[in-house]
Structures are given as structure tokens and as C-alpha cells.
Coordinates of C-alpha atoms in Angstrom, one line a residue:
X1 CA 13.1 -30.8 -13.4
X2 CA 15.6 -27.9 -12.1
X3 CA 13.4 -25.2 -14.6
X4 CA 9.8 -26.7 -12.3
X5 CA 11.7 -26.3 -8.4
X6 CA 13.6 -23.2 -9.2
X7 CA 10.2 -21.9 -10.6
X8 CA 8.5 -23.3 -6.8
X9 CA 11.4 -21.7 -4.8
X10 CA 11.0 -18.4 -6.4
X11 CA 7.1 -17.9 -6.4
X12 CA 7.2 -19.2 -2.5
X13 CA 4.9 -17.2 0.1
X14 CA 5.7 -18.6 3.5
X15 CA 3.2 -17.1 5.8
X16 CA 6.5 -14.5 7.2
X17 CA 7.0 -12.9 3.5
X18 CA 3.5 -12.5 3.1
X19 CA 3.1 -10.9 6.2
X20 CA 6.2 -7.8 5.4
X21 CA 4.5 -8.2 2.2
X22 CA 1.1 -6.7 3.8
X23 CA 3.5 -4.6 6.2
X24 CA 4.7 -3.0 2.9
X25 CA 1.1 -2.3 1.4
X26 CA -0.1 -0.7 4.5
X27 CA 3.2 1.7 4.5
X28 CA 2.7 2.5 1.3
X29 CA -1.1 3.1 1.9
X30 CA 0.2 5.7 4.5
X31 CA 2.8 7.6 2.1
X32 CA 0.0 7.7 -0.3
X33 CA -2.6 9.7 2.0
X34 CA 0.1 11.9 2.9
X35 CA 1.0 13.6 -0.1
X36 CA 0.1 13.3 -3.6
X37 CA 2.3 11.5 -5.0
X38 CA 4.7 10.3 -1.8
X39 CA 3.9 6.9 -3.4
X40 CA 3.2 4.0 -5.9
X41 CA -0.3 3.8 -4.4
X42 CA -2.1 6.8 -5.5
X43 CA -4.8 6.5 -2.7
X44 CA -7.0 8.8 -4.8
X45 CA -9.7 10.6 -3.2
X46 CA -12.8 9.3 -4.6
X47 CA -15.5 12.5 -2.4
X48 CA -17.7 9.3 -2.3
X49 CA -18.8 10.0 1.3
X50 CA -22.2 8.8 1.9
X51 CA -22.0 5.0 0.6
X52 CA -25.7 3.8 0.7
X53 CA -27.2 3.1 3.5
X54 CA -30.4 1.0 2.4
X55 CA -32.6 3.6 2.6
X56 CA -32.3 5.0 -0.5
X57 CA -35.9 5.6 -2.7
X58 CA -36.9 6.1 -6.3
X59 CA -35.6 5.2 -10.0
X60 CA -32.0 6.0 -10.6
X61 CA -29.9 5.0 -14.0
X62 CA -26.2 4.1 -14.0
X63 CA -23.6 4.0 -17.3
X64 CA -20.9 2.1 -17.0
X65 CA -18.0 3.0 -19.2
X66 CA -15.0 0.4 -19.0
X67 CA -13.8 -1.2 -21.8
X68 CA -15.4 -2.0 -25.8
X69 CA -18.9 -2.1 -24.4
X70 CA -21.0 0.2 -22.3
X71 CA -24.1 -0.3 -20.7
X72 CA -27.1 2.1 -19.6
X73 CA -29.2 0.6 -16.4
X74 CA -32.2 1.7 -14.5
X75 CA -32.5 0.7 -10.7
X76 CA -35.7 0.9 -9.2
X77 CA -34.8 1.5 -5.2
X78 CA -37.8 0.8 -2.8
X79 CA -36.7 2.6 0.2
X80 CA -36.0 1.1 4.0
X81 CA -37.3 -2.3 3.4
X82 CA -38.3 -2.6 -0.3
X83 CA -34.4 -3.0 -1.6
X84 CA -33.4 -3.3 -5.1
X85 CA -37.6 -3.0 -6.7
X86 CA -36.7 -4.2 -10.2
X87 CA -33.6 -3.4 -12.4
X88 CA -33.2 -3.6 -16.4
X89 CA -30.1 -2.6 -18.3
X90 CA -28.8 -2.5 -22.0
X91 CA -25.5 -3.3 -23.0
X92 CA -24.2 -1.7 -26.3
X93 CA -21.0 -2.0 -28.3
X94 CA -18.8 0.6 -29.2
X95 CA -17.7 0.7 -33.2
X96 CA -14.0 0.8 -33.2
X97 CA -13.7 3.8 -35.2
X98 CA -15.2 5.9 -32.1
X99 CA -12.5 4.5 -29.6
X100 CA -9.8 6.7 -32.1
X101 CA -11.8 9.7 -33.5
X102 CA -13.3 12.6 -31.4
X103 CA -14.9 13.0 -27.6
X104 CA -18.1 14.7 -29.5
X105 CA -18.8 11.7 -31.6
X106 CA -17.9 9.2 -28.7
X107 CA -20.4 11.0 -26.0
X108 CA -23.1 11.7 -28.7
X109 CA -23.1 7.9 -29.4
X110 CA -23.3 7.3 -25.7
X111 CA -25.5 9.7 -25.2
X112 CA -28.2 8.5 -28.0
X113 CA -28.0 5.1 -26.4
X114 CA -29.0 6.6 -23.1
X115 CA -31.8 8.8 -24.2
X116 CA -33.5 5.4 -26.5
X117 CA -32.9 3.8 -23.3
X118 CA -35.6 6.4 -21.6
X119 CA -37.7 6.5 -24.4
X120 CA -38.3 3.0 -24.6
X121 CA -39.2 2.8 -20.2
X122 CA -43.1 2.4 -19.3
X123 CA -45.0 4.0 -17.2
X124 CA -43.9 2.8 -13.9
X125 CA -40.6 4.6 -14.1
X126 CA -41.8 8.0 -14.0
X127 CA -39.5 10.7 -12.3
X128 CA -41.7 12.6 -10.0
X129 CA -42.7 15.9 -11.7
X130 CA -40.4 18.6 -11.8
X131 CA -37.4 16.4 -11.1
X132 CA -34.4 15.9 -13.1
X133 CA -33.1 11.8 -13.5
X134 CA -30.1 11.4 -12.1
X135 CA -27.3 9.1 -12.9
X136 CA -24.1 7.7 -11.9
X137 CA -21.5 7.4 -14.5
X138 CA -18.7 4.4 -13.9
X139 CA -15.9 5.8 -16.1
X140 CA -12.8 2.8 -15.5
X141 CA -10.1 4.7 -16.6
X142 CA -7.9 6.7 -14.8
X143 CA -9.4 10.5 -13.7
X144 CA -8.4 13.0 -11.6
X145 CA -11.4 13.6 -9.4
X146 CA -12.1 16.8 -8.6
X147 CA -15.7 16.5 -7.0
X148 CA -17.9 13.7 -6.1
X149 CA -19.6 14.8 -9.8
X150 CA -16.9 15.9 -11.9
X151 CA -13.1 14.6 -12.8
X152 CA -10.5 14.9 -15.6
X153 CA -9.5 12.4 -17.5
X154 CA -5.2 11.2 -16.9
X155 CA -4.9 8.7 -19.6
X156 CA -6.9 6.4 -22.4
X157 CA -6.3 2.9 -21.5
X158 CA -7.7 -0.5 -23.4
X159 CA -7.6 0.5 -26.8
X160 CA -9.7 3.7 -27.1
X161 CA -7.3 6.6 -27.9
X162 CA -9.3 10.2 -28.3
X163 CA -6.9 13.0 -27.7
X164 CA -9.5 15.6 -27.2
X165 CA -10.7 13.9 -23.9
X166 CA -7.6 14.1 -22.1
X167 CA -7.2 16.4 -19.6
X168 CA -10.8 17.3 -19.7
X169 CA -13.6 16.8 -17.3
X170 CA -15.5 13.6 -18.8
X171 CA -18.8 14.4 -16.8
X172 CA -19.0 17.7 -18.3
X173 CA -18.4 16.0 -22.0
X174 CA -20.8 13.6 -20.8
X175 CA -23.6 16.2 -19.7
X176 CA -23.3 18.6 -23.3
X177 CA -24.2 15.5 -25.3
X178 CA -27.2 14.6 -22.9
X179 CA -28.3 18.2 -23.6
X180 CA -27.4 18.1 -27.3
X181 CA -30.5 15.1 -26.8
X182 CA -32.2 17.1 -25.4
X183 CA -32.6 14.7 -22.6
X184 CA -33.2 15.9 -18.8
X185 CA -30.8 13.9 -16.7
X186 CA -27.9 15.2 -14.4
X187 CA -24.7 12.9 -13.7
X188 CA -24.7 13.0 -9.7
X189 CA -21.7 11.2 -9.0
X190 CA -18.7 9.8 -11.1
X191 CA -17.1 6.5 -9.7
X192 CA -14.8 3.9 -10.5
X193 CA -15.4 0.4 -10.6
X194 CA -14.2 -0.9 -7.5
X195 CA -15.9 2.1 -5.7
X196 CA -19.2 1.1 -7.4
X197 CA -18.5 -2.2 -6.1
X198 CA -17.5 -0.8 -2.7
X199 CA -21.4 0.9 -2.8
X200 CA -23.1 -2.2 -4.0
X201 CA -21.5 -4.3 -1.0
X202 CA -22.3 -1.9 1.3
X203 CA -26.3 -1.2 0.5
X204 CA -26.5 -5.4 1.1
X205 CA -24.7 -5.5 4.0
X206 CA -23.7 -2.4 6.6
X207 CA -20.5 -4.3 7.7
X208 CA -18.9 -3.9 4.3
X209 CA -15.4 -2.0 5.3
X210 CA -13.4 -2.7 1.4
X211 CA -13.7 -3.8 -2.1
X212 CA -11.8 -5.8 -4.0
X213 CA -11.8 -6.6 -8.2
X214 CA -9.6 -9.9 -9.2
X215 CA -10.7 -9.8 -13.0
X216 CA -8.4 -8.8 -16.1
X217 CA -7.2 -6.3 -13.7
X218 CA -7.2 -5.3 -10.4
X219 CA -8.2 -3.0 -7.6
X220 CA -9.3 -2.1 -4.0
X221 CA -11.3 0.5 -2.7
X222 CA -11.9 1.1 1.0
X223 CA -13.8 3.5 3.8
X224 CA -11.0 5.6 5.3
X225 CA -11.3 8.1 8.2
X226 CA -11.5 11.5 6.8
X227 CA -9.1 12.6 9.8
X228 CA -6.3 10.2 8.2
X229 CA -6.3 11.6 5.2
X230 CA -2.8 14.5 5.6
X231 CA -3.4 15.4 2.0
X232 CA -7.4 16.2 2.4
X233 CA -7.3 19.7 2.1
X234 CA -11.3 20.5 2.0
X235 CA -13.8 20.4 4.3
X236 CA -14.2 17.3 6.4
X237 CA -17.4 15.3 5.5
X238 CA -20.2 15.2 7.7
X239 CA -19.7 11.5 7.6
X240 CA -16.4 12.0 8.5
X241 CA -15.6 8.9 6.0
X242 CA -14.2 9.2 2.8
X243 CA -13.7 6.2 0.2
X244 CA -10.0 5.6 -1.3
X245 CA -9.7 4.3 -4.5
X246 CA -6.4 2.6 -4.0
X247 CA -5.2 1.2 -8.0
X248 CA -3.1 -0.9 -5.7
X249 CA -2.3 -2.7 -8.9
X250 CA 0.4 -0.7 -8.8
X251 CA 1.9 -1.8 -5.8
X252 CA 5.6 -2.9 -5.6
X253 CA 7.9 -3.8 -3.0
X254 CA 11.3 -5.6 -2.5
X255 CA 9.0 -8.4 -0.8
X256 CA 7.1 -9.2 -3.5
X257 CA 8.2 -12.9 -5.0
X258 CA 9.0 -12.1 -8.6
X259 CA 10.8 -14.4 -11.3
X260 CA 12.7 -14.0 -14.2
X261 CA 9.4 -14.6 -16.1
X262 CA 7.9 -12.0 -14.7
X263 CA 11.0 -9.4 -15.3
X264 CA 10.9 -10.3 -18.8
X265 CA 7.2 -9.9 -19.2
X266 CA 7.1 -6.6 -18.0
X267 CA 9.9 -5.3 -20.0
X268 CA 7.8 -6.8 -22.8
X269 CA 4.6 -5.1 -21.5
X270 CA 2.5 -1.5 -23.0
X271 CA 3.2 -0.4 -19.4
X272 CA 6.9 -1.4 -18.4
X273 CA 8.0 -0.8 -14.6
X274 CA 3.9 -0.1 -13.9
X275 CA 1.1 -2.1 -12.4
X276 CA 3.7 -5.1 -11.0
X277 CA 1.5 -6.1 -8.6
X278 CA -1.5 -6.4 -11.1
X279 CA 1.0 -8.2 -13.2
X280 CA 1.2 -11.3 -10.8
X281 CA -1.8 -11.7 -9.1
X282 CA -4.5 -10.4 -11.9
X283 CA -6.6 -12.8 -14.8
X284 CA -4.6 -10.9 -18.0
X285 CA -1.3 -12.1 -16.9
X286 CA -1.6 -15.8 -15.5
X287 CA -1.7 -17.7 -18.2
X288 CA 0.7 -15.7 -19.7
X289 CA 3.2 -16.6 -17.1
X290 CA 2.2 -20.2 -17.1
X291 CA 3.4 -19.8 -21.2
X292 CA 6.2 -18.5 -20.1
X293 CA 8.0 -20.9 -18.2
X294 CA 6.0 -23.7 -20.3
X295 CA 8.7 -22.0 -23.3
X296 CA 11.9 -22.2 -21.1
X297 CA 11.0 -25.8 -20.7
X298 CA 10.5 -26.4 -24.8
X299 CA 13.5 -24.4 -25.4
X300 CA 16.2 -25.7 -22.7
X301 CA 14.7 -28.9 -21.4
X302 CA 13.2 -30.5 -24.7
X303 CA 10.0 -30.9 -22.8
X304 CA 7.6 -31.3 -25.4
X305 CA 9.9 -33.2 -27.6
X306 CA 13.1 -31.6 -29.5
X307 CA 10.8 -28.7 -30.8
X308 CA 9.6 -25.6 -29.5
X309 CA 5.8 -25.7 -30.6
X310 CA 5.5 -22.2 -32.7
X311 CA 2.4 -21.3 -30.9
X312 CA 4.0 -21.6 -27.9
X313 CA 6.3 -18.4 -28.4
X314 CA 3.3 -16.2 -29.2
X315 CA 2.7 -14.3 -26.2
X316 CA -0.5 -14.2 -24.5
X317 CA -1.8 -17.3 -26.6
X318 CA -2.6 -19.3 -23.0
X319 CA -5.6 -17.6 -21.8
X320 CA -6.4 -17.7 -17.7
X321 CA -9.6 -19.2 -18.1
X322 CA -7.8 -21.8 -19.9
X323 CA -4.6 -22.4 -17.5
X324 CA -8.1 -22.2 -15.1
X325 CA -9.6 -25.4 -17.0
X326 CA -6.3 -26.8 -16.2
X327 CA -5.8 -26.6 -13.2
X328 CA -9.3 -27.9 -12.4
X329 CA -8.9 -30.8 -14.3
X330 CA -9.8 -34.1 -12.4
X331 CA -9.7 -36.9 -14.9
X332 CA -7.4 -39.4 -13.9
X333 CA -5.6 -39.3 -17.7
X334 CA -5.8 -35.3 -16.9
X335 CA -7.8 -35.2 -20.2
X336 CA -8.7 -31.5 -20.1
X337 CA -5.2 -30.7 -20.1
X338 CA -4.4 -32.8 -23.2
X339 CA -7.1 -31.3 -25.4
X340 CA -6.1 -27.5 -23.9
X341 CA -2.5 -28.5 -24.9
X342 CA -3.5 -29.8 -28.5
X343 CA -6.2 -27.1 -29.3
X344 CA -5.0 -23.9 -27.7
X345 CA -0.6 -24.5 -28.5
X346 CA -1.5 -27.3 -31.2
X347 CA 1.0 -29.8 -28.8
X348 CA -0.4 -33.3 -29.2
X349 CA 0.0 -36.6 -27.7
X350 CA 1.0 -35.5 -24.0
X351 CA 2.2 -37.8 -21.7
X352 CA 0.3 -38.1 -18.1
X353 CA 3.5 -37.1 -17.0
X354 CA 4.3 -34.2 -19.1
X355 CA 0.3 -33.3 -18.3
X356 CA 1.2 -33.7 -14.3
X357 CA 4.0 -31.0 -14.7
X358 CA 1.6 -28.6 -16.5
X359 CA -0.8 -28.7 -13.8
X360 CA 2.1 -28.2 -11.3
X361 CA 3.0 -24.8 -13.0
X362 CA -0.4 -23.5 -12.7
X363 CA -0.8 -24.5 -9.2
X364 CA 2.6 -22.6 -8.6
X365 CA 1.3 -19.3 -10.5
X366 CA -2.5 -19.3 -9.2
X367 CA -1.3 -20.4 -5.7
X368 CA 1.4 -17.5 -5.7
X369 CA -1.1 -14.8 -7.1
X370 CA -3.7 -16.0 -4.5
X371 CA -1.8 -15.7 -1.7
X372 CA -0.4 -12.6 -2.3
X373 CA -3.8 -11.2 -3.3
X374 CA -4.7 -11.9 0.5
X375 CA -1.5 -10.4 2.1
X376 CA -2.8 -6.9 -0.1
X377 CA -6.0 -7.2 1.6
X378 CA -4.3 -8.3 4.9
X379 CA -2.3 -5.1 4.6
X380 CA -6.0 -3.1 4.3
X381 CA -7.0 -5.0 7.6
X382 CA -3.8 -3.9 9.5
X383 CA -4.3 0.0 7.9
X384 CA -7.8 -0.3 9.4
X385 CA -6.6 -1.7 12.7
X386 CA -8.7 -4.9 11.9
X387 CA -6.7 -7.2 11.9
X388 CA -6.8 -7.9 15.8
X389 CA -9.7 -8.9 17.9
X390 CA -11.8 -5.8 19.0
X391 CA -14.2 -5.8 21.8
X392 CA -17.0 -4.9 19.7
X393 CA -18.3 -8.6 20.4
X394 CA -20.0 -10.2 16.9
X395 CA -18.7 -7.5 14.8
X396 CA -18.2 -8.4 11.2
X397 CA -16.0 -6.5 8.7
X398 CA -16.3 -7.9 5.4
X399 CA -14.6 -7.4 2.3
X400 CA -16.9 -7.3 -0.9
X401 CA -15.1 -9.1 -3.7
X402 CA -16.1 -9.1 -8.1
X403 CA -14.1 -9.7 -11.1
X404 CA -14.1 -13.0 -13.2
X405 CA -10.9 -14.2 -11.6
X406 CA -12.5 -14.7 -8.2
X407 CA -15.4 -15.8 -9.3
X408 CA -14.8 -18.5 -12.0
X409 CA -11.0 -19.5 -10.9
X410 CA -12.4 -21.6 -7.8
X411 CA -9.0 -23.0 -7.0
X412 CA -7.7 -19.1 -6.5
X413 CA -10.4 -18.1 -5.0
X414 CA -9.9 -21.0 -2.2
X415 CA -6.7 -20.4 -2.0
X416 CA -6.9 -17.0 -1.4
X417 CA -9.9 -16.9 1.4
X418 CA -7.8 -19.9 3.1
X419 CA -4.7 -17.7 3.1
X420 CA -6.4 -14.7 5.2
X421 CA -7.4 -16.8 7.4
X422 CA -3.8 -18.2 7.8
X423 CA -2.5 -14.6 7.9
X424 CA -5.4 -13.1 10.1
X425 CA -5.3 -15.9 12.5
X426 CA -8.3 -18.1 13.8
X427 CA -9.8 -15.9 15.9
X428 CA -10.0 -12.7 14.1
X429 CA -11.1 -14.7 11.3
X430 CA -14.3 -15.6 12.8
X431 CA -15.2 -11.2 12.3
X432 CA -13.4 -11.2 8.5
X433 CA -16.2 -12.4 5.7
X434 CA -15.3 -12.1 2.1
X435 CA -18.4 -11.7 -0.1
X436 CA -19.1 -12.0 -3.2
X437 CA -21.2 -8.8 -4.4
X438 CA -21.7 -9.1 -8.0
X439 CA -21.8 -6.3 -11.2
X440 CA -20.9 -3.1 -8.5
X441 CA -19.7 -1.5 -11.5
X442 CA -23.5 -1.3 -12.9
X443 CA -25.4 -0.9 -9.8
X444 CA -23.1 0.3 -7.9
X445 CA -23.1 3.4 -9.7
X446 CA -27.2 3.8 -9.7
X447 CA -27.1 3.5 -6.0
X448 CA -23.9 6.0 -5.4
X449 CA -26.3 8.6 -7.7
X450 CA -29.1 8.0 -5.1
X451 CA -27.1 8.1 -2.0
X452 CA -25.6 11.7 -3.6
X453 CA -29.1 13.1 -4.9
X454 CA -29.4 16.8 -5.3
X455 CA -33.0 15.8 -3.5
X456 CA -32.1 14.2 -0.7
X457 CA -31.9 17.4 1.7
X458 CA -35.5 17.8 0.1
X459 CA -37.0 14.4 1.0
X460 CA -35.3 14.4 4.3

């Protein structure tokens, strides 16, 4: 099969080309903190600079914003010891006729959902008297953030399209309809995703130094020194740390392994020339890329016969979670990847051997998106001088990780905790921990609103 070892050559990551491949990331890491702009990476400034600490006391709420649902939480914090009290949340779908029509009607809906959320609580979530509510807002879209409570919106992604938003500060549309509720609650910190993710690591465990999301997308998120930050031109932070939201999905380099199906499906993509990194490592596009080369073979090698199954030209028909199911097939007659062939591309009657092949192509994908996955976090390591041994005996940096690519993909998420290793080496491994820290977009958010409380200076 020329089409199945031309496809392994070209998707290779020998340890060497994923190390200039971190190299790369943590060049471009640098150009990005220097100037806005001075690269693909747009190391935003996120003026998150007190992540939790643990400490943190009282009942704070959280919206999370990121895609055709939204949900409202309520975090119940018990201070030094207590931890994480109780937490409720309610998730809510937005009608597709708000996604296109105006920002009043989209925040009024939000807005209505939040204040029935509050109505409904008992009597053990009282705000002490006098005090507003305070929330954080995850908004997973991209924003220009101006303050640690207030940014503009750049651009509408996934679907919704509401041109009176852009440009505008999305807190500040956010905050009119609370008031139009006549609801008392203040938005006390706006964050991304991976930043939320980033806090929710961190208010676990102190040692968390970076976050990573491997889901339909991707991103990291890390604790910089404010001091190596050229285009910071405020006030240093107390902390004198500041979290950068990376969008390293939009990393590129020469190094990077890339095929000819992956130039074709980004000149087929919404976003041509943009997010290539996301494009081969993240959940949207691995099945896509599995279909891909699964055509060539139809078309050039008559390998399912000497017609191209129709379904098999439709793009984005082979889902990740099923090339997953695939690739983590372990019946000897590799049954799983029969019936995915026959219900998903209607392709029946599969030979073991044509089956065999299939796997091969998502090991080759996963395996490729795995590894470099690792060499981007790799390149954070080096960027943070941690990837060699320091004398701080015992000391653990770990790396908080979400999304549903790590977490329901096994076989990548293997892959891609045995590949730092490889590139860290065995003894700085020992001090690197990936973790799993789970929904940081949702709680994340409540405890970044309690670390940033207008009350804390009060309290302390």
C-alpha cells in the first residue's frame, strides 16, 4: 500500500522534529509577548493575576458562554479547608434565531435564565447583606481584553453571527440586561475557557504552572512572569504573575509534519491559512483526516472495491469519537470497525485485512496529533525553564488538562503523556504531572470571580 507508507513517512515525529518543533513554539511564545502582533501566537493578556489560592470563601456564580448551550452555576467555596461546599448548575439552550438577530435579545435571554436561576436558590445561598453577587462570565470566543472585568468582542465564531456585538464590550452588554432584570449581580472577571481551566487546576493543586484543552478545539493557557511580558505596558501586578491565554491553535511552523490531506482540508476550511495547528492535533479534524486519505484509497487504489462509497466523499461524515471507537477496537475480527464502516460510510462486508489498514490510518493520525500535542506543551516547559532538573528537590509542575479529546480518546491521551516523557527525559519527568481537572470552563470561572472580588480588600 504506497497511499498507507507515504501517509506514515509524512505524519512521522522522531523525537529530533518534535523537539525544533517545541523550539519553534517557545520562539514564537517570545515574539508574541513582545509585541502585539510580532506573531501567530497572540499570547493575549488575560489581567487574571490572582489564580485561586484555596482560600477563597462564600457563594459565587459562573456563566459559561461557548458554543449552542450556556450554562449558569453557583459555587459554594468553604474557605482554607472547606473547598468546593456544594455546587449546582443549569444548562440552557440557545434558540437558533438568537445566535443571528440582535445582542439585546441574545443577553436579555441570558440574562432571564440567570436571574430564574437565583430566584429559584434556598435559603442557604444568601449573599451577606449589603453585598452584590458576583460572577465570572466564560465568554469562548475571541475578545480583546481590556481589564480583568471587561473586553471587546474580535469575531463570532461557531454559528452565532450578531453584528451589533462586535467590537463591543460583552461584559458591559452582559451587565445592562442583568439590570434590565433588575437583578443585583456584578461580572467580576471575564475569562476564557482554558483560563478557567487554568484556575480550577490551580485551586486543587498549588503546583499547577499551565492548561491545556484537547476537545473540538484547542488551547493553552499558562502563569507567565509579569517581568517577561515587553508588551505589558500597565502596572506590574502585585503578584508579579500574569496568565497568557496562548490560542496556540494557531501555531505554525516549517517543522510541523503536514500532508497533502491536510493542505487540501485547509484550503477547504471556514478559516483557510488559520488555526493549522488546531487542525492536526484537535477532536473536529481527526476523523476528518482519517476520511481523507480513507477517499484517496477508494479513488486510486480500488480499496473498498471498484467504487468510491458516496458517503465517503462527504466531508466531515467520520466523526473523532468514531475513528476513536476504531482505533480501540480489540476484537480479533476487529468487529467495531466493520459495523463503524457499514453504519457511518454504509461500506459493508470488510475484509480483516481491509479493517487492519483502517486501524493503521487512525493510529498514524491520533499518534501524529498526540505527539505533537506534547512537543507544544514541551515548548511551554522550555519557555518556563522547566524542562531541566531544578534544585528545588520534590517540586512538581503540573499541567492541568480538559477537553473530550483527552479524556475519552485513551489511545491519544497515552500517547501523548508517554511522548513528554520521551521529550522531557526520565528525570525531569519524575517533577512533570499531567492532570486531569475537569469542567474549568464552569467552575473555573466562579472561583476566578472569588479570587477577583471587589470584597476581598474588605474581608482581608
Amino acid at each position: 500500500m504506497a497511499i498507507l507508507k507515504e501517509l506514515e513517512e509524512k505524519c512521522a515525529t522522531p523525537t529530533w522534529k518534535l523537539k525544533q518543533v517545541a523550539d519553534a513554539m517557545t520562539v514564537e511564545m517570545h515574539a508574541g509577548l513582545a509585541s502585539e502582533g510580532g506573531s501567530k501566537l497572540k499570547m493575549l493578556i488575560t489581567f487574571v493575576d490572582n489564580l485561586p489560592t484555596g482560600n477563597e470563601e462564600g457563594v459565587f456564580y459562573a456563566l459559561d458562554l461557548g458554543g449552542t448551550n450556556f450554562r449558569v452555576l453557583r459555587v459554594q467555596l468553604g474557605g482554607k479547608d472547606g473547598g468546593i461546599i456544594s455546587q449546582e448548575f443549569n444548562e440552557v439552550s440557545i434558540p437558533p434565531n438568537l445566535m443571528v438577530g440582535t445582542s439585546k435579545e441574545l443577553f436579555d435571554y441570558i440574562a432571564a435564565e440567570l436571574a430564574n436561576f437565583v430566584a429559584k436558590e434556598n435559603q442557604d445561598f444568601q449573599v451577606p447583606p449589603g453585598r452584590q453577587r458576583e460572577l465570572g462570565f466564560t465568554f469562548s470566543f475571541p475578545v480583546m481584553q481590556t481589564s480583568i472585568a471587561s473586553g471587546n468582542l474580535i469575531k463570532w465564531t461557531k454559528g452565532f453571527n450578531i453584528d451589533n456585538t462586535v467590537g463591543q464590550d460583552v461584559v458591559a452588554e452582559l451587565t445592562k440586561a442583568i439590570e434590565r432584570q433588575g437583578l443585583d449581580m456584578r461580572v467580576t472577571a471575564l475569562v476564557n475557557d482554558t483560563v478557567g481551566t487554568l484556575a480550577g487546576g490551580r485551586y486543587v493543586n498549588k503546583d499547577v504552572i499551565a492548561a491545556v484543552i484537547l476537545g473540538t478545539g484547542t488551547n493553552a493557557a499558562y502563569v507567565e512572569r509579569a517581568q517577561a511580558i515587553p508588551k505589558w505596558h500597565g502596572l506590574l501586578p502585585k503578584s508579579g504573575e500574569m496568565v497568557i491565554n496562548m490560542e496556540w491553535g494557531n501555531f505554525r511552523s516549517s517543522h510541523l509534519p503536514l500532508t497533502e490531506y491536510d493542505y487540501a482540508l485547509d484550503v477547504e476550511s471556514l478559516n483557510p491559512g488559520e488555526q493549522i495547528f488546531e487542525k492536526i492535533i484537535s477532536g473536529m479534524y481527526l476523523g476528518e483526516i482519517v476520511r481523507r486519505v480513507l477517499c484517496k484509497m477508494a479513488e486510486e487504489a480500488y480499496f473498498f472495491g471498484e467504487t468510491v462509497p458516496p458517503k465517503l466523499k462527504v466531508p466531515f461524515t467520520l466523526r473523532t469519537p468514531d475513528m476513536s471507537a476504531m482505533h480501540h477496537d480489540s476484537s480479533a475480527d476487529l468487529n467495531v470497525v466493520g459495523s463503524k464502516l457499514k453504519s457511518i460510510l454504509e461500506i459493508s462486508d470488510t475484509s480483516l485485512q481491509v479493517r487492519k489498514v483502517v486501524v493503521e490510518i487512525c493510529n498514524i493520525v491520533a499518534t501524529r496529533g498526540a505527539r505533537l500535542s506534547a512537543a507544544g506543551i514541551f515548548g511551554i516547559l522550555k519557555k518556563l525553564g522547566k524542562d531541566t532538573i531544578n534544585d528545588g528537590e520534590g517540586q512538581k509542575n503540573v499541567i492541568a488538562m480538559d477537553g473530550g479529546l483527552y479524556e475519552h480518546y485513551s489511545e491519544y491521551s497515552k500517547c501523548l503523556e508517554n511522548t513528554l516523557e520521551e521529550l522531557v527525559g526520565e528525570d525531569v519527568s519524575k517533577s512533570i504531572v499531567i492532570e486531569h481537572s475537569n469542567d474549568g470552563s464552569g467552575i473555573g470561572a466562579a472561583l476566578l470571580a472569588a479570587s477577583h472580588s471587589q470584597y476581598l480588600e474588605v474581608d482581608g
